[in-house]
XYZ file of C-alpha atoms in Angstrom:
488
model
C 46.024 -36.349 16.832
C 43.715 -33.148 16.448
C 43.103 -32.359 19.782
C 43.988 -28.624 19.536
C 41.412 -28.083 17.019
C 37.347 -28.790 16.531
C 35.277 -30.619 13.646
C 31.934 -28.093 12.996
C 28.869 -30.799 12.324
C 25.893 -29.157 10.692
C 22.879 -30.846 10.492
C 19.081 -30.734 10.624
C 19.210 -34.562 11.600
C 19.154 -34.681 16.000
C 20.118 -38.346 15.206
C 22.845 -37.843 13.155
C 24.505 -35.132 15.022
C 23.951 -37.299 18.456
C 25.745 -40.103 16.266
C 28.908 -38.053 15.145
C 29.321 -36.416 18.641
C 29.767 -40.049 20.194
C 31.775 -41.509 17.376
C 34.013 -38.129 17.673
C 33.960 -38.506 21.443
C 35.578 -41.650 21.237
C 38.015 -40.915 18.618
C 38.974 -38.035 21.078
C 38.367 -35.332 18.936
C 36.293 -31.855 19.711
C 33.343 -31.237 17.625
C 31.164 -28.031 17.691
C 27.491 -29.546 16.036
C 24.680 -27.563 15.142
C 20.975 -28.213 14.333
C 20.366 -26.737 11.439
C 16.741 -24.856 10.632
C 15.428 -21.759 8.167
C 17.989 -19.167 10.461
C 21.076 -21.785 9.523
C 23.210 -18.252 8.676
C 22.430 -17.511 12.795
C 23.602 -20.907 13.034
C 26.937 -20.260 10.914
C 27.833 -17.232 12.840
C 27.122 -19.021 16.336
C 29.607 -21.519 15.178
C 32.334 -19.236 14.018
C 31.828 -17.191 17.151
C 32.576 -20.767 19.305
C 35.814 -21.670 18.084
C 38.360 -20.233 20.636
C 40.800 -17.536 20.063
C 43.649 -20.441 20.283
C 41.927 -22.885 18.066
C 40.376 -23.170 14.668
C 38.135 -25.659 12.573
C 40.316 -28.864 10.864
C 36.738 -29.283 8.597
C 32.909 -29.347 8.537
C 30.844 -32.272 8.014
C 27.709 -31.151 5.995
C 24.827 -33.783 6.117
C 20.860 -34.513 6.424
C 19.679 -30.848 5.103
C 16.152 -29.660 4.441
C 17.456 -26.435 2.687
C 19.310 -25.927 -0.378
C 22.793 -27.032 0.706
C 24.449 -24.803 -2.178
C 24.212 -21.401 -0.604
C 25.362 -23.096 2.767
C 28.522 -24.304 0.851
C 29.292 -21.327 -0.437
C 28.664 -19.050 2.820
C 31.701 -21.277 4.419
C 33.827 -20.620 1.687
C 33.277 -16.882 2.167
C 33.592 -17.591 5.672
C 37.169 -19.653 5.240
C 38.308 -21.202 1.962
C 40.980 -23.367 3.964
C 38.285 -25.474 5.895
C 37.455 -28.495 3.789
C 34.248 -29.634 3.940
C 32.904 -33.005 4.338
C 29.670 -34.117 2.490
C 27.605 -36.844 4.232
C 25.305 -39.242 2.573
C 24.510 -37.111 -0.998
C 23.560 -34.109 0.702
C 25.303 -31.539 -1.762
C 24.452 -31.397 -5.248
C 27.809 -30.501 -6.404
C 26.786 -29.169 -9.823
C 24.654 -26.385 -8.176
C 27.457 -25.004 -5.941
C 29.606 -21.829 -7.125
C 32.806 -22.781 -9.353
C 35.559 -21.618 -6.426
C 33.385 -23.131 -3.402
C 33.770 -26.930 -5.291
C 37.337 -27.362 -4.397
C 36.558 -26.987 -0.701
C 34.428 -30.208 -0.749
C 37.518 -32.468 0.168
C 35.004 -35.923 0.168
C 31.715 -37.238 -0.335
C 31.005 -40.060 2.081
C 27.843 -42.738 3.086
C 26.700 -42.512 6.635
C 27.409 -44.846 8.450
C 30.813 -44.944 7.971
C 33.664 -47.527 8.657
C 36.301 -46.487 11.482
C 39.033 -46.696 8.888
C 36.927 -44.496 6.387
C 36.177 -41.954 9.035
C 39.899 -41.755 10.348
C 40.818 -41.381 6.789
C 38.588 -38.741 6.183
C 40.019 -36.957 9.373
C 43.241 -37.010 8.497
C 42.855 -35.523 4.588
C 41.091 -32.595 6.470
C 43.994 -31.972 8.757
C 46.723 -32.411 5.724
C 44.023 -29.523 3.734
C 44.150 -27.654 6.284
C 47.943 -27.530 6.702
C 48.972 -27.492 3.327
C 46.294 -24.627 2.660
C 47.835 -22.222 5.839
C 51.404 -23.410 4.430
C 50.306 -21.628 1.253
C 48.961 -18.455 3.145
C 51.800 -17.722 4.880
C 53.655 -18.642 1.666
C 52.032 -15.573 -0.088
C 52.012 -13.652 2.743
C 55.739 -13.693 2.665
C 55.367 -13.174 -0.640
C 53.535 -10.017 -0.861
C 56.033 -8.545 1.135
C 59.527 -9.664 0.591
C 58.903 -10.789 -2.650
C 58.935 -8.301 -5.020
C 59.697 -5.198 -3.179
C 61.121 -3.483 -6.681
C 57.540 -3.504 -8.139
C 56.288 -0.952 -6.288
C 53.242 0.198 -6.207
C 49.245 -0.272 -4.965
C 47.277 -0.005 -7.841
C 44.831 -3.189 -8.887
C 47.185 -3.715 -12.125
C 49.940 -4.266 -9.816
C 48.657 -6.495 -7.282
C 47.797 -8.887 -9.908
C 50.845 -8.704 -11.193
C 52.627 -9.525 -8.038
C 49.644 -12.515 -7.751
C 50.918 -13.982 -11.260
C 54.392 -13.654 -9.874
C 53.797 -15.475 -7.129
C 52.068 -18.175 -8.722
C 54.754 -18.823 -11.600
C 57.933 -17.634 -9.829
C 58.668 -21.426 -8.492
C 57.365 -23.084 -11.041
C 60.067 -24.258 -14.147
C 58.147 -23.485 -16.847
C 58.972 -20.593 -19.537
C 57.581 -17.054 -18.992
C 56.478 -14.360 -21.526
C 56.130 -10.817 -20.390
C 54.262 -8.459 -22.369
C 54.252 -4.755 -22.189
C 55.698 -1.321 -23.616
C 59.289 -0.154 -23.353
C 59.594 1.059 -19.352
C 57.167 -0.718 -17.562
C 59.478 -2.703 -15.830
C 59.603 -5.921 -17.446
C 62.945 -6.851 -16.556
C 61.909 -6.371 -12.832
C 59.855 -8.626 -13.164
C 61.971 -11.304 -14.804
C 64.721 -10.957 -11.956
C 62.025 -10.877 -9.376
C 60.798 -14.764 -11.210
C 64.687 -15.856 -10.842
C 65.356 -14.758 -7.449
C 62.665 -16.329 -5.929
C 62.863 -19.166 -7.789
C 65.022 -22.917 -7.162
C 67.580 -21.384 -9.627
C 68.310 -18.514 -7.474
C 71.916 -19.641 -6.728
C 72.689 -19.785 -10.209
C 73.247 -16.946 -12.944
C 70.815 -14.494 -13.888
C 72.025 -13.782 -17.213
C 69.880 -11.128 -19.306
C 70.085 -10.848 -23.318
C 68.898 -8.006 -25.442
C 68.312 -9.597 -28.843
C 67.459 -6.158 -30.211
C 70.784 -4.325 -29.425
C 72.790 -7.231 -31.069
C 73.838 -7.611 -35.002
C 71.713 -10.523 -36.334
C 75.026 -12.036 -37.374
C 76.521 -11.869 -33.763
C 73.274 -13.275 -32.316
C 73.736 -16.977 -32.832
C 77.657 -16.782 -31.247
C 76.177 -14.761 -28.139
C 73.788 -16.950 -27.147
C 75.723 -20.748 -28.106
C 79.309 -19.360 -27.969
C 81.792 -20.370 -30.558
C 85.197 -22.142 -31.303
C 88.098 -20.649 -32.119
C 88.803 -20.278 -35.941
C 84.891 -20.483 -36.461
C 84.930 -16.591 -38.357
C 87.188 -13.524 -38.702
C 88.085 -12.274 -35.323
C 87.651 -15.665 -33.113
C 91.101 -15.881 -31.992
C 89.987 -18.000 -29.139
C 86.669 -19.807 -27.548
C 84.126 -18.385 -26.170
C 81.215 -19.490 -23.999
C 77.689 -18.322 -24.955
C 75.141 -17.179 -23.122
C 73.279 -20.552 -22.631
C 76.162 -21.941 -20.996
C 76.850 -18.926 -18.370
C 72.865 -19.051 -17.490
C 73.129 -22.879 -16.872
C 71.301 -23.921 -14.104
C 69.785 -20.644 -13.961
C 67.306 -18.192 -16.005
C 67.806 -16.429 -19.287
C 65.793 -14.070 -19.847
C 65.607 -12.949 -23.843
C 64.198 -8.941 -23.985
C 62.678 -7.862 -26.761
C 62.346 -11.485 -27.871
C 59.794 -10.501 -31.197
C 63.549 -8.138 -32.666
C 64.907 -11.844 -33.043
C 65.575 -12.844 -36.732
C 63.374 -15.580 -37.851
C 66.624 -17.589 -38.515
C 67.556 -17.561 -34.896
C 63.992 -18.181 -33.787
C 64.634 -21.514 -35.863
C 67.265 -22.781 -33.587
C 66.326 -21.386 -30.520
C 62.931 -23.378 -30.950
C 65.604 -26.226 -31.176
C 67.329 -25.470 -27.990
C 63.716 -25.294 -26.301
C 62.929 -28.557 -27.497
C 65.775 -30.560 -27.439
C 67.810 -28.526 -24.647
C 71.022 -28.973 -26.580
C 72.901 -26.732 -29.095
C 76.270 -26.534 -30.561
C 78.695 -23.479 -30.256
C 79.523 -21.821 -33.914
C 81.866 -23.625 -35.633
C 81.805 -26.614 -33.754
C 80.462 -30.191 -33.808
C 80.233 -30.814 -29.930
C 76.877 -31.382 -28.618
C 76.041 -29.621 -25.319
C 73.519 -29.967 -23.179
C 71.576 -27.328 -21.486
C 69.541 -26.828 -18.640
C 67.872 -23.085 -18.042
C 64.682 -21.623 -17.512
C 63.846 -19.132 -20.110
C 62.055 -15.676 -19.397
C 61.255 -13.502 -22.750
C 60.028 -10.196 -22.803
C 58.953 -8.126 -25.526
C 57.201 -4.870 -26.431
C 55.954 -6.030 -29.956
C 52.129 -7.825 -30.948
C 53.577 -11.229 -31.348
C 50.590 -12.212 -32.286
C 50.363 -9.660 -35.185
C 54.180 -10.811 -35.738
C 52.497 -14.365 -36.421
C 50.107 -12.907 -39.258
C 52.558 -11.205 -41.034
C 55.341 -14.171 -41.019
C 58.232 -12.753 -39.094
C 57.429 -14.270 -35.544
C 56.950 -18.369 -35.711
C 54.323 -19.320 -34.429
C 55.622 -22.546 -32.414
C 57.936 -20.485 -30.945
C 55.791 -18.493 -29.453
C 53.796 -21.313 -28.095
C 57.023 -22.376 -26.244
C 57.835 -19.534 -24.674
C 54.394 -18.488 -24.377
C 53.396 -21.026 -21.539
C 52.744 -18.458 -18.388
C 52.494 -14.832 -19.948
C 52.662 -11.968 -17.566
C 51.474 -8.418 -19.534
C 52.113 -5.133 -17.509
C 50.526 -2.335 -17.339
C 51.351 0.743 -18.889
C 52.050 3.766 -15.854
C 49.029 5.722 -17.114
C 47.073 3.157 -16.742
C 48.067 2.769 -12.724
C 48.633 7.149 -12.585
C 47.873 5.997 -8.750
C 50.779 4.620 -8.107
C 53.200 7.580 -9.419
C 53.237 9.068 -5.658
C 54.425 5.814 -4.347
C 56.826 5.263 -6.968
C 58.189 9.401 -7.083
C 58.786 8.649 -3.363
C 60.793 5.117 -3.969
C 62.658 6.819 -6.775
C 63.711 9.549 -3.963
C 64.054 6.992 -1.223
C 66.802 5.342 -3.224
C 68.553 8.671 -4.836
C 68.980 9.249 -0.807
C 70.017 5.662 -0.006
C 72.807 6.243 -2.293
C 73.977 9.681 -0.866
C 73.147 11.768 -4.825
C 71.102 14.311 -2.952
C 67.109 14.264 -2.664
C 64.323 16.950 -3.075
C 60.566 17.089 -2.552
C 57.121 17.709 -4.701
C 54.111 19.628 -3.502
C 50.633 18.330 -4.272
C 50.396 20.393 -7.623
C 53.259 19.378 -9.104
C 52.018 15.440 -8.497
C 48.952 16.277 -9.193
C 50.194 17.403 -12.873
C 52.194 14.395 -13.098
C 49.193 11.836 -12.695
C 47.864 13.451 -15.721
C 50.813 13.067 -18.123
C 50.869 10.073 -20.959
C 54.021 8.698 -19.586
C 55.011 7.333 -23.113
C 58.191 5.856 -21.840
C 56.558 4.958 -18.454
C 58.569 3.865 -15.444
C 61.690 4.874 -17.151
C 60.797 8.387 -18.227
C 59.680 9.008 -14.546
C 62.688 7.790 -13.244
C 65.140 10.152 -15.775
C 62.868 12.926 -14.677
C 63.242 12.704 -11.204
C 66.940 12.493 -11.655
C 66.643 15.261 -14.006
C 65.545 17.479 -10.702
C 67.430 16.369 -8.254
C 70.714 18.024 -10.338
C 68.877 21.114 -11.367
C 66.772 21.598 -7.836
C 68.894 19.711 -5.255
C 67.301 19.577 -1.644
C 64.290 21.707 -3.120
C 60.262 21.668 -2.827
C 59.281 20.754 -6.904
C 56.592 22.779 -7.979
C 54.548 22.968 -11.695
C 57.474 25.874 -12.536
C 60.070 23.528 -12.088
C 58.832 21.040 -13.903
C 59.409 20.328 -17.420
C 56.592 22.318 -20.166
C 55.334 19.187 -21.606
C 54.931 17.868 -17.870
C 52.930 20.737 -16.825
C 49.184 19.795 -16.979
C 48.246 21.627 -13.814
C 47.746 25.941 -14.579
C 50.591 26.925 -11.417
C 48.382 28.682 -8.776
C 45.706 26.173 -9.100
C 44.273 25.171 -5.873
C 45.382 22.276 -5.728
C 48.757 23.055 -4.787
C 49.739 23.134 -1.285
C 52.950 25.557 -0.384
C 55.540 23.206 1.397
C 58.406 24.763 3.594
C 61.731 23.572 2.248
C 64.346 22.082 4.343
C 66.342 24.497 6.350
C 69.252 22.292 5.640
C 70.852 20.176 2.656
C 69.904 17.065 4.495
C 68.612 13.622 3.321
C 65.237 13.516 5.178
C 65.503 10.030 6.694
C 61.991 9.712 8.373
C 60.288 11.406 5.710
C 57.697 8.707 4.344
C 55.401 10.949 1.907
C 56.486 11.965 -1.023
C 55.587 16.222 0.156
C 54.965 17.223 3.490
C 51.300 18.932 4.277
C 48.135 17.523 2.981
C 48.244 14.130 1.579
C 47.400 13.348 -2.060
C 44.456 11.836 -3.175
C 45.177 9.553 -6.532
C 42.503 11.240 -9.476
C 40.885 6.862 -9.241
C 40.789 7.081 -5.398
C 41.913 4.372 -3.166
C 40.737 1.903 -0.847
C 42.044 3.405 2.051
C 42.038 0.368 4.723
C 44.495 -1.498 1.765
C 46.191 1.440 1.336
C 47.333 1.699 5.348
C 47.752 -1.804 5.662
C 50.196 -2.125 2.525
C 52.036 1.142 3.508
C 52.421 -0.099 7.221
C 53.562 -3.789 5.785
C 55.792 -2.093 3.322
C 57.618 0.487 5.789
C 58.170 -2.397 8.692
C 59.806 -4.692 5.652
C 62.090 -1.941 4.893
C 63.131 -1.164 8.544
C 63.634 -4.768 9.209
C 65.802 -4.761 5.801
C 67.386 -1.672 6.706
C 68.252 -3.289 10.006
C 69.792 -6.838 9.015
C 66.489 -7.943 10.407
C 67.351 -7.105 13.933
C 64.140 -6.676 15.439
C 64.662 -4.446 18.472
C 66.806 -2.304 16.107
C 63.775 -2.117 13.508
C 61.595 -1.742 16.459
C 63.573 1.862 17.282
C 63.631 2.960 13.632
C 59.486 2.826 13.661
C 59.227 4.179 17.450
C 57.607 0.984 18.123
C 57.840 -1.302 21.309
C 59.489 -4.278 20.365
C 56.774 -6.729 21.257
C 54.466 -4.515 19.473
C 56.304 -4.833 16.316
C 56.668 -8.545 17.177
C 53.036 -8.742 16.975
C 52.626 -6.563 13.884
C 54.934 -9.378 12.148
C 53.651 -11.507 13.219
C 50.312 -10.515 11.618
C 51.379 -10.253 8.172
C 53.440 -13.469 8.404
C 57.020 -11.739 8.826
C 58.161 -14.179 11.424
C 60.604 -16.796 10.469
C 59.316 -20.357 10.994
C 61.901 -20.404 14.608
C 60.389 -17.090 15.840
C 56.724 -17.862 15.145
């Protein structure tokens, strides 16, 4: 049943281990067991060094130690959280191992054990292990189709994209925090689109930019005849997102009379259109965003506080842009990419004039970058953006610092296709530094992504775009779990 993969038996018991290895034998499964002593990390690395290239532990039996069996536990968690571990005979104190190591102990079992027990106990380690390298690859995917508008590096936005990928399949309500610009709505299409709902509607609200009078018919609908002006019908918003998300921005503008019934619809998931007596029923996921304190709102009476306990179930708060200023060269250069993409022209910015930007506020964050870089690209088209171009309240760099790095200019109103930095010359160090093997590794995952995008995933086309072989892009997928279940 196992045969392509070994059971590692550590133990400081010769008996014991002799006893597995036969009982293993005969069950015609591979074991790898080890005699534990005081060098038991020696031990550990022998073992990890004797599994094959083309096989991998299905679990570790842990029994009959001398040593403190805690630090052992957690060394083969650091070593692979996916490879449950089985206890033998009370050898673990549980209590005394780390918090995130427990859930690797998959059973606690007396020695001798029946065949069925054992079998048993062999077959939850092989359903662990599979369900725990479905999830990997899961997240893998994740990471790198998922949420390819979120762009960025920075700590703030990898756990973003980790909450994302937690929540995003999961049918509960979401609340995303955050000022105006950070790119909360991203995120909210990002949770629909890789959700079960993603066939159905996306349908976004603003419940700031609507008259508190109007809000109640946009979101229920009403019947003709229900006020001045209803000449006929209409659906609300609840019934074009069913089956799908609606997501309510800037949630905390909603009056307090509205918040009454749409604690209604959240409870009872049905409502009645505006002027009518007809009960629907409804069946959406709800995503809320909002730049306000609700919490604050709660204090002063004009958010309700069960309300926000129903929307509030998985909250998601972003980070302002100053607070990731490392990511503003990656995001100037996705800003570009897609200016480009859609044929509007394109230009360039030398290390100075990035350098100044990192140091800016960015009060209206993602959005204010993204109007200034369109702001350029009329005013400097195919041009080299320097601290004089720039904007006075953007300059925070003296020009002729020495910082900035003169960079040659196309020759020729061209969109520069293979251009991946955002200037050419010396790269840019962010002002927080960067770990630099991540920063590779994501760049590299991020660039094959868009060429196999680019490329209607055609590999050998994708291949050409990178100057790659094709196996060694193959590979490369491969690696950061790109491969579609019938490639792989």
């Amino acid at each position: 049943m196992w045969r392509d993969n070994k059971f590692l038996v550590l133990t400081d018991d010769v008996a014991l281990r002799q006893e597995i290895e036969v009982i293993f034998s005969f069950l015609q499964e591979e074991t790898v067991a080890l005699t534990l002593d005081v060098n038991w990390r020696q031990a550990l690395d022998a073992a990890v060094s004797a599994a094959s290239e083309n096989t991998a532990f299905v679990g570790v039996l842990l029994g009959s130690l001398q040593q403190p069996a805690a630090p052992l536990v957690e060394a083969l968690f650091d070593w692979n959280p996916g490879v449950p571990i089985v206890v033998l005979n009370d050898s673990v104190n549980v209590a005394e191992v780390a918090e995130t190591a427990r859930a690797q102990i998959l059973a606690n079992i007396k020695w001798p054990a029946s065949y069925n027990k054992v079998v048993d106990v062999l077959h939850r380690c092989q359903m662990y292990r599979e369900q725990y390298e479905w999830g990997r690859n899961r997240q893998m995917q994740r990471d790198t189709k998922l949420f390819h508008s979120l762009v960025g590096s920075s700590r703030q936005v990898q756990q973003i994209r980790e909450l994302m990928a937690q929540v995003a399949d999961k049918d509960v309500s979401v609340l995303i925090l955050g000022e105006s610009g950070t790119g909360k709505e991203v995120v909210a299409r990002n949770l629909h689109y890789h959700s079960e709902r993603k066939k159905a509607p996306f349908v976004p609200v603003n419940c700031g930019a609507i008259p508190p009078e109007l809000l109640e018919s946009e979101l229920f609908g009403h019947e003709k005849g229900a006020f001045t002006g209803a000449i006929t019908s209409r659906p609300g918003r609840f019934e074009m997102a069913e089956g799908g998300t609606l997501f309510l921005d800037e949630i905390g503008d909603m009056p307090l009379a509205m918040q009454v019934k749409l604690l209604r619809v959240l409870q009872e998931h049905t409502y009645e259109r505006v002027g009518g007596s007809k009960t629907y029923k409804t069946d959406v996921r709800i995503v809320a965003a909002t730049h306000r304190n609700l919490e604050q709102m709660i204090i002063d009476g004009t958010f309700r506080e069960d309300l926000y306990y129903r929307l509030n179930v998985f909250p998601i708060e972003m980070p302002s842009l100053r607070e990731r200023s490392e990511d503003i060269p990656l995001l100037i250069n996705e800003l570009i990419r897609r200016i480009e993409a859609e044929k509007r022209g394109s230009l360039q910015f030398n290390s100075a004039a990035i350098m100044s930007l990192t140091r800016h506020d960015w009060p209206g964050n993602v959005r204010e970058l993204a109007n200034l870089v369109e702001r350029l690209v009329i005013m400097h088209p195919f041009s080299v953006v320097g601290i004089q171009e720039l904007p006075m309240k953007y300059r925070h760099v003296e020009d002729g610092d020495p910082v900035e790095i003169p960079v040659r200019a196309p020759a020729a109103p061209a969109p520069a296709t293979n251009r991946v930095s955002v200037a050419e010359g010396k790269a840019l160090l962010p002002v927080n530094g960067l770990n630099l093997k991540e920063y590779l590794t994501d760049l590299e995952q991020d660039l094959i992504v868009q060429a196999l995008e680019d490329c209607d995933n055609v590999v050998a086309r994708a291949a050409e775009r990178l100057h790659l072989r094709r196996t060694t892009l193959v590979e490369k997928m491969r690696k950061y779990g790109l491969m579609n279940k019938e490639e792989a």
